[in-house]
Coordinates of C-alpha atoms and ligand atoms in Angstrom, one line a residue:
M1 CA 0.0 0.0 0.0
A2 CA 1.3 3.5 -0.9
E3 CA 2.3 5.6 2.1
N4 CA -0.5 8.1 1.4
D5 CA -3.2 5.5 1.4
S6 CA -2.5 4.4 4.9
F7 CA -3.1 5.8 8.4
D8 CA 0.6 5.3 9.4
P9 CA 2.7 8.3 10.2
L10 CA 4.3 10.0 7.2
V11 CA 8.1 9.4 6.9
L12 CA 10.2 12.5 6.3
P13 CA 13.1 11.9 3.9
R14 CA 16.5 13.5 4.0
L15 CA 17.0 15.4 0.8
T16 CA 20.2 17.0 -0.5
A17 CA 20.5 19.8 -3.0
E18 CA 23.7 21.6 -3.9
D19 CA 25.2 22.7 -0.6
L20 CA 22.0 22.2 1.3
V21 CA 20.2 19.5 3.2
L22 CA 16.5 19.2 3.9
R23 CA 15.9 17.3 7.1
G24 CA 13.6 17.0 10.1
F25 CA 13.4 19.4 13.0
Q26 CA 15.7 18.8 15.9
D27 CA 15.6 20.2 19.4
D28 CA 18.9 22.0 18.8
D29 CA 17.2 24.1 16.1
L30 CA 15.9 26.2 18.9
D31 CA 18.3 29.1 18.1
L32 CA 16.8 29.3 14.6
I33 CA 13.3 29.6 16.1
H34 CA 14.5 32.2 18.6
E35 CA 15.9 34.3 15.8
V36 CA 12.9 34.2 13.5
S37 CA 10.5 34.8 16.4
T38 CA 11.5 38.5 16.0
D39 CA 11.0 38.5 12.2
P40 CA 8.2 41.0 11.2
L41 CA 6.5 38.4 9.0
I42 CA 7.4 34.8 10.0
P43 CA 5.3 34.6 13.2
L44 CA 2.3 36.0 11.3
I45 CA 2.3 33.3 8.6
T46 CA 3.5 30.3 10.7
T47 CA 3.0 29.2 14.3
V48 CA 6.5 30.4 15.2
P49 CA 6.0 32.1 18.6
A50 CA 6.4 35.9 18.5
D51 CA 6.7 35.7 22.3
F52 CA 9.7 33.4 22.4
S53 CA 10.6 31.2 25.4
E54 CA 12.5 27.9 25.4
Q55 CA 9.3 26.1 26.1
A56 CA 7.4 27.8 23.3
G57 CA 10.2 27.2 20.9
L58 CA 10.5 23.5 21.7
A59 CA 6.7 23.2 21.4
F60 CA 6.9 24.7 17.9
I61 CA 9.6 22.2 17.0
Q62 CA 7.5 19.3 18.4
R63 CA 4.4 20.6 16.4
Q64 CA 6.5 20.3 13.2
R65 CA 7.4 16.7 14.0
D66 CA 3.7 16.0 14.9
R67 CA 2.6 16.9 11.4
L68 CA 3.9 13.5 10.3
T69 CA 1.7 11.6 12.7
S70 CA -1.3 13.9 12.0
R71 CA -0.5 13.4 8.3
E72 CA -0.8 17.2 7.7
G73 CA 2.5 17.1 5.8
Y74 CA 6.2 17.3 5.8
A75 CA 8.1 20.0 7.7
F76 CA 11.7 20.2 6.6
V77 CA 14.5 22.3 8.1
I78 CA 16.9 23.7 5.4
A79 CA 20.5 23.4 6.7
N80 CA 24.0 23.8 5.4
A81 CA 25.1 20.3 4.2
S82 CA 28.7 21.1 5.5
D83 CA 27.9 21.7 9.2
D84 CA 24.1 21.2 9.5
H85 CA 23.7 24.8 10.5
P86 CA 19.9 25.5 10.1
L87 CA 18.9 28.3 7.7
G88 CA 15.2 28.1 7.6
A89 CA 12.2 25.8 6.8
I90 CA 10.1 24.5 4.0
G91 CA 6.8 22.6 4.4
V92 CA 4.9 20.4 2.0
W93 CA 1.3 20.2 3.1
I94 CA -1.0 17.4 1.9
R95 CA -4.5 18.3 3.3
D96 CA -5.8 18.0 -0.3
I97 CA -3.8 15.0 -1.4
A98 CA -6.9 13.0 -2.2
R99 CA -7.6 15.6 -4.9
G100 CA -4.0 15.3 -6.2
R101 CA -2.9 18.6 -4.7
A102 CA -0.3 19.7 -2.2
S103 CA 0.9 23.1 -1.1
V104 CA 4.2 24.5 0.0
G105 CA 5.4 27.3 2.4
Y106 CA 8.8 28.5 3.3
W107 CA 11.0 31.0 5.2
L108 CA 14.7 31.7 5.9
R109 CA 16.5 33.4 8.8
S110 CA 17.7 36.8 7.7
S111 CA 21.4 35.9 7.7
A112 CA 20.7 33.1 5.1
R113 CA 18.8 35.4 2.6
G114 CA 20.0 37.0 -0.5
R115 CA 21.9 34.0 -2.0
G116 CA 19.1 32.0 -3.6
A117 CA 19.0 29.3 -1.0
M118 CA 15.3 29.0 -1.1
T119 CA 15.2 28.5 -4.9
V120 CA 17.5 25.5 -4.4
A121 CA 15.4 24.2 -1.5
L122 CA 12.1 24.8 -3.3
L123 CA 13.3 23.0 -6.4
A124 CA 14.4 20.0 -4.3
A125 CA 11.2 19.8 -2.3
S126 CA 9.0 20.1 -5.5
E127 CA 10.9 17.5 -7.3
W128 CA 10.6 15.1 -4.4
A129 CA 6.9 15.9 -4.0
F130 CA 6.1 15.1 -7.6
E131 CA 8.2 12.0 -7.6
T132 CA 6.8 10.5 -4.4
L133 CA 3.4 11.9 -3.4
G134 CA 1.4 11.1 -6.5
I135 CA 0.3 14.7 -6.9
V136 CA -0.6 16.5 -10.1
R137 CA -0.5 20.0 -8.7
L138 CA 1.8 21.8 -6.2
E139 CA 0.7 25.3 -5.2
L140 CA 1.9 28.2 -3.1
Y141 CA 0.6 31.6 -2.0
V142 CA 2.5 34.9 -1.8
E143 CA 1.5 38.4 -0.8
E144 CA 1.7 41.0 -3.6
W145 CA 4.5 43.0 -1.9
N146 CA 6.7 40.0 -1.3
G147 CA 9.0 40.1 -4.4
A148 CA 11.7 38.0 -2.9
S149 CA 9.2 35.2 -2.4
W150 CA 7.3 35.3 -5.7
R151 CA 10.6 35.7 -7.6
T152 CA 11.9 32.6 -5.7
A153 CA 8.7 30.7 -6.8
E154 CA 9.2 31.8 -10.4
K155 CA 12.9 30.8 -10.4
A156 CA 11.8 27.4 -9.2
G157 CA 9.5 27.1 -12.1
F158 CA 6.1 28.0 -10.5
I159 CA 3.6 29.9 -12.7
R160 CA 1.5 32.8 -11.4
E161 CA -2.2 32.0 -12.0
G162 CA -3.9 35.0 -10.5
L163 CA -4.6 37.1 -7.4
L164 CA -6.9 35.6 -4.8
R165 CA -8.7 38.5 -3.1
N166 CA -9.1 38.4 0.7
W167 CA -7.4 35.0 0.7
E168 CA -5.8 34.9 4.1
R169 CA -5.9 36.9 7.3
I170 CA -2.4 38.0 8.2
G171 CA -1.6 40.2 11.2
G172 CA -5.3 40.9 11.6
E173 CA -6.0 42.0 8.0
W174 CA -7.4 40.1 5.1
K175 CA -4.8 40.0 2.4
A176 CA -4.9 39.2 -1.3
M177 CA -2.4 36.6 -2.3
Y178 CA -0.9 35.6 -5.7
V179 CA -1.4 31.9 -6.3
Y180 CA 1.4 30.1 -8.0
S181 CA 1.5 26.5 -9.2
K182 CA 3.6 23.8 -10.8
I183 CA 1.6 20.9 -12.4
L184 CA 2.4 17.5 -13.7
A185 CA 1.7 17.4 -17.4
V186 CA 1.2 14.1 -19.2
G187 CA 4.3 13.3 -21.2
L188 CA 6.1 16.4 -19.9
G189 CA 6.5 15.9 -16.2
P190 CA 6.3 18.9 -13.7
I191 CA 5.9 22.2 -15.5
Ligands
COA1 C1 11.2 34.6 0.6 C2 12.6 34.2 1.1 C3 12.5 32.7 1.5 C4 13.5 34.3 -0.2 O1 14.8 34.0 0.3 P1 16.1 33.9 -0.6 O2 16.3 32.5 -1.1 O3 17.2 34.4 0.2 O4 15.8 34.9 -1.8 P2 16.8 35.9 -2.5 O5 17.0 37.1 -1.7 O6 18.0 35.1 -2.9 O7 15.9 36.4 -3.8 C5 15.4 35.5 -4.7 C6 15.2 36.3 -6.0 O8 14.2 37.3 -5.7 C7 14.7 38.6 -6.1 N1 14.2 39.6 -5.2 C8 14.6 39.9 -4.0 N2 13.8 40.9 -3.5 C9 12.9 41.2 -4.5 C10 11.8 42.2 -4.6 N3 11.5 43.0 -3.6 N4 11.1 42.2 -5.8 C11 11.4 41.4 -6.8 N5 12.4 40.5 -6.7 C12 13.1 40.4 -5.6 C13 16.2 38.4 -6.0 O9 16.9 39.4 -6.8 C14 16.4 37.0 -6.5 O10 16.3 36.9 -7.9 P3 17.6 36.9 -8.8 O11 18.4 35.7 -8.4 O12 17.0 36.7 -10.2 O13 18.3 38.1 -8.6 C15 13.1 35.1 2.2 O14 13.1 36.4 1.8 C16 12.3 35.0 3.5 O15 12.4 34.0 4.3 N6 11.4 36.0 3.7 C17 10.6 36.0 4.9 C18 9.5 34.9 4.9 C19 8.7 34.8 3.7 O16 8.5 35.9 3.1 N7 8.3 33.6 3.3 C20 7.5 33.4 2.1 C21 6.1 33.7 2.4 S1 5.1 33.4 0.9

């Protein structure tokens, strides 16, 4: 039986891409969570605690691991392959897997930005998702102002499909989001 047809916990793979590794969350990633808890955006679009404490940070890490048992999806840490230093996170969420769809979300700590690391991680996660999850569509959502994110999506081969008005409540306000996707095309593979 395929993994996605069962009620067993999902199994997070270890992926490598260029100088990066995508792996599971570990308790010693706490420093990463502490740093991004002060980011102006990340606590608003994730459950990273804005009010950081060791307990809240460890609870966040445990929640990411629990997404395997709840079968919500795969929460990867993006780390340097050389020393395992954590740079950020990327999640592949499979709530709509029965309809052939998954979605992806991502963030980096500020010191890891500006060198295209997320393009590499997004390409690796998308390739793995199409190869192993049996999906035909992978989507992501980006606010209009977030050029670094939508440019990352485009560099990783995602296509902008439109603007979804009042799509998500972020920081107490309803925000429009661009929807991007990559699809599996018969005979062509992911496009
Ligand atoms: C989005 C994010 C992951 C991108 O990180 P990154 O891999 O370091 O991205 P880079 O800074 O290398 O930029 C990627 C591309 O976007 C371009 N870019 C950066 N800022 C941009 C802007 N304001 N408008 C348009 N393009 C922009 C870069 O020039 C680069 O393209 P290029 O290689 O063709 O020059 C990172 O900025 C982040 O974690 N932000 C906070 C969390 C977040 O926004 N998550 C996504 C929510 S949808």
